[in-house]
Amino acid sequence: MSDLVIQIVDLTREYQMGEDRVQALKGVSLEIARNEYVAIMGPSGSGKSTMMNMLGCLDTPTSGEYWLNGQEVSRMPDDALARVRNREIGFVFQTFNLLPRASALQNVELPLVYAGVSSRARRDRARAALERVGLGNRMDHKPNELSGGQRQRVAIARALVNEPSILLADEPTGNLDSATSADVMRVFDRLQAQGQTIVVVTHEADIAAHAARVVTLKDGLVASDARQERIQAA
Amino acid sequence: MAFNTLWTQKLKSFFSLIGVLIGVTFLIAVVSIVQGMNVYMEEEFANRLVGLNTFQLRRMSDFNMGNVTEDMWKEWMRRPRINNEDANVVEARLGTPALFSRSCDEQGKVTVGNRSAKGINLNVVDAPYFQIKNYEFASGRPFTAQEARAGAAVAVIGAEVAEKLFPGVNPLGRTATVASLPYRVIGIIQKQGTMFGFSMDKFVIMPYESPARRQACRLAFMDELHVKSPTVAQMTAAVDRTEELMRIRRRLRPNQEDNFAIQTAAGALSGWKQISTVLFAALPGLVAISLVVGGIVIMNIMLMAVSERTREIGIRKALGAKRRDILAQFIIESATISTVGALFGIALGIGLAYLVKALTPLPASVAPWSIGVGVFLGVAVGMIAGVYPASRASRLDPITALRSE
Ligand SMILES: Nc1ncnc2c1ncn2[C@@H]1O[C@H](COP(=O)(O)OP(=O)(O)O)[C@@H](O)[C@H]1O
Ligand SMILES: [Mg+2]
């Protein structure tokens, strides 16, 4: 129990679409232990993003339980959820979601601003996080002055800067070519080796191959959950 | 394209500022001008025209800024004039030390050789008049008590009269003809400048007993009696005593109003005080209207900003921003816009005040408190206008906000 980071029990999520009710998740249960490296796969529309948004506390389930580090978060009030998003979760989006008018450094500092870290400590930690993803020399660049791969690495640095207990990535390489995808996956592999727990959504087999465990969703349900030999990027 | 967005942004920013800008401009400019007028009226107008610690006993007041009705005018014209016996009684029984001077004046012509000037104030007075008026001499001297008693044909002239009638020559000792009578110039008063655009230097002052008096007023009557006390307290006492003496002389019953006027610097200001009171009473309303309009504009701009930046809000929330973080962000932004507007308004208001100062004889002095109030209003309007848009932003659901666009 103590080593479980995530435990979800019979999680459902319904959307109201006019007259219709769409069940995006129909009852998913899953446990993820510390330092696990999990890939979530499945066809488009199978509920991968819906589940990731739940795990990232960006969205709340219709029913079911979500325990994060032994805390039931699915019923938490707004400000408590904000705190969880800030301290426990690092989220990497397919579309990067950087603030366009802020520099790389300022983007990475943002979670620390909301954590109430003093401005000097903020700068030092944001710098260190950017150096970890190999962008020590790009700190003052705005997102539009960076390549897609560099932007995603800024986003990863931002996700990591507050030392979250889990790194969630929803199709992080979906907008990148294969060479830069490999760069990003190398960063993930290294982070996992350093002890980071990682969940990556992908529909590309060669991305999923980096993970030690592959969970496949289909129509809002877990279709398979299997461990595998990892292929480490060179 | 980029330029276009920039321009529309600028246009939008400009519109968002304008309400607050106008309100604050108004505040600063009106306060500056009215306060400047106050200073001017008190220090310049009243004291120069009436004189410090000085009052004038007259048939009727000659500063009337309020409405004078026909009935009031008729009553004034029926009043008896101030006569020599009145002056003697006041002088003899005032009870406090004071300087006295009778005075009559009239507009008229002054001739020197083949030059002449019209519209000159021809003024006959007693010798203490120069001390009462606190006149400084550019050259020459006032007339003496002996000259005054003897009704000597000597004259003290204003700077403009000297310039016009004696160009390039020293007027002292020369002759000026007033009402067909030759007067010897013995003194020139230093330049007084203008007041409300009128020259204060077009006068000739002559002894009360001199021949020209017949031009200005009838025998035994005067336009006014000037009385100057050494201190304010003594002046106040002198005013009361004079009123008492005059009421006795005129046999006025307690229920009858004074049928004479005692004019003081403070009294001369009362009309202006009324005007400035009205202006100051109307000011908050006018400022409030523009600020409310400005606040509504800013609120709408902020609502637009919130909807344009929904995704940004989603990102911030995903990274751990609490409701109050988002609330604070947008309220600060709104207050910043509004404060910038207020600062421009302050600059414009000060500019307007200086423009008025430069282009008109009205002085304008910027009141520090009005700048403080302007800044405060800017911050306050922005914060209030920002509350609703900011609270909308803060309540956005993170995933919905992230999906927008
Ligand atoms: N906000 C939403 N409103 C309505 N239906 C939604 C919404 N988000 C997702 N869905 C639906 O839920 C299902 C799962 O979507 P999603 O989790 O995005 O799938 P995936 O990420 O696996 O492609 C889809 O049928 C999708 O249309
Ligand atoms: Mg998806």
mmCIF file with all atom_site columns, C-alpha atoms and ligand atoms in Angstrom, chain A residues 43-50 52-53 94 170-171 201 203, ligand 2:
data_model
loop_
_atom_site.group_PDB
_atom_site.id
_atom_site.type_symbol
_atom_site.label_atom_id
_atom_site.label_alt_id
_atom_site.label_comp_id
_atom_site.label_asym_id
_atom_site.label_entity_id
_atom_site.label_seq_id
_atom_site.pdbx_PDB_ins_code
_atom_site.Cartn_x
_atom_site.Cartn_y
_atom_site.Cartn_z
_atom_site.occupancy
_atom_site.B_iso_or_equiv
_atom_site.pdbx_formal_charge
_atom_site.auth_seq_id
_atom_site.auth_comp_id
_atom_site.auth_asym_id
_atom_site.auth_atom_id
_atom_site.pdbx_PDB_model_num
ATOM   1  C  CA . PRO A 1 43  ? -7.703  3.501  -30.128 1.00 0.00 ? 43  PRO A CA 1
ATOM   2  C  CA . SER A 1 44  ? -8.819  7.069  -30.508 1.00 0.00 ? 44  SER A CA 1
ATOM   3  C  CA . GLY A 1 45  ? -11.883 7.802  -28.392 1.00 0.00 ? 45  GLY A CA 1
ATOM   4  C  CA . SER A 1 46  ? -11.216 4.931  -25.999 1.00 0.00 ? 46  SER A CA 1
ATOM   5  C  CA . GLY A 1 47  ? -11.023 7.262  -22.994 1.00 0.00 ? 47  GLY A CA 1
ATOM   6  C  CA . LYS A 1 48  ? -7.238  7.699  -22.553 1.00 0.00 ? 48  LYS A CA 1
ATOM   7  C  CA . SER A 1 49  ? -7.309  11.477 -22.233 1.00 0.00 ? 49  SER A CA 1
ATOM   8  C  CA . THR A 1 50  ? -10.377 11.356 -20.047 1.00 0.00 ? 50  THR A CA 1
ATOM   9  C  CA . MET A 1 52  ? -5.367  11.165 -17.697 1.00 0.00 ? 52  MET A CA 1
ATOM   10 C  CA . ASN A 1 53  ? -7.360  14.296 -16.890 1.00 0.00 ? 53  ASN A CA 1
ATOM   11 C  CA . GLN A 1 94  ? 0.358   17.060 -26.460 1.00 0.00 ? 94  GLN A CA 1
ATOM   12 C  CA . ASP A 1 170 ? -0.841  12.737 -22.724 1.00 0.00 ? 170 ASP A CA 1
ATOM   13 C  CA . GLU A 1 171 ? 0.614   11.967 -26.162 1.00 0.00 ? 171 GLU A CA 1
ATOM   14 C  CA . VAL A 1 201 ? -0.454  8.036  -23.160 1.00 0.00 ? 201 VAL A CA 1
ATOM   15 C  CA . HIS A 1 203 ? -0.862  5.267  -29.672 1.00 0.00 ? 203 HIS A CA 1
HETATM 16 MG MG . MG  C 2 .   ? -6.650  11.812 -26.355 1.00 0.00 ? 2   MG  C MG 1
#
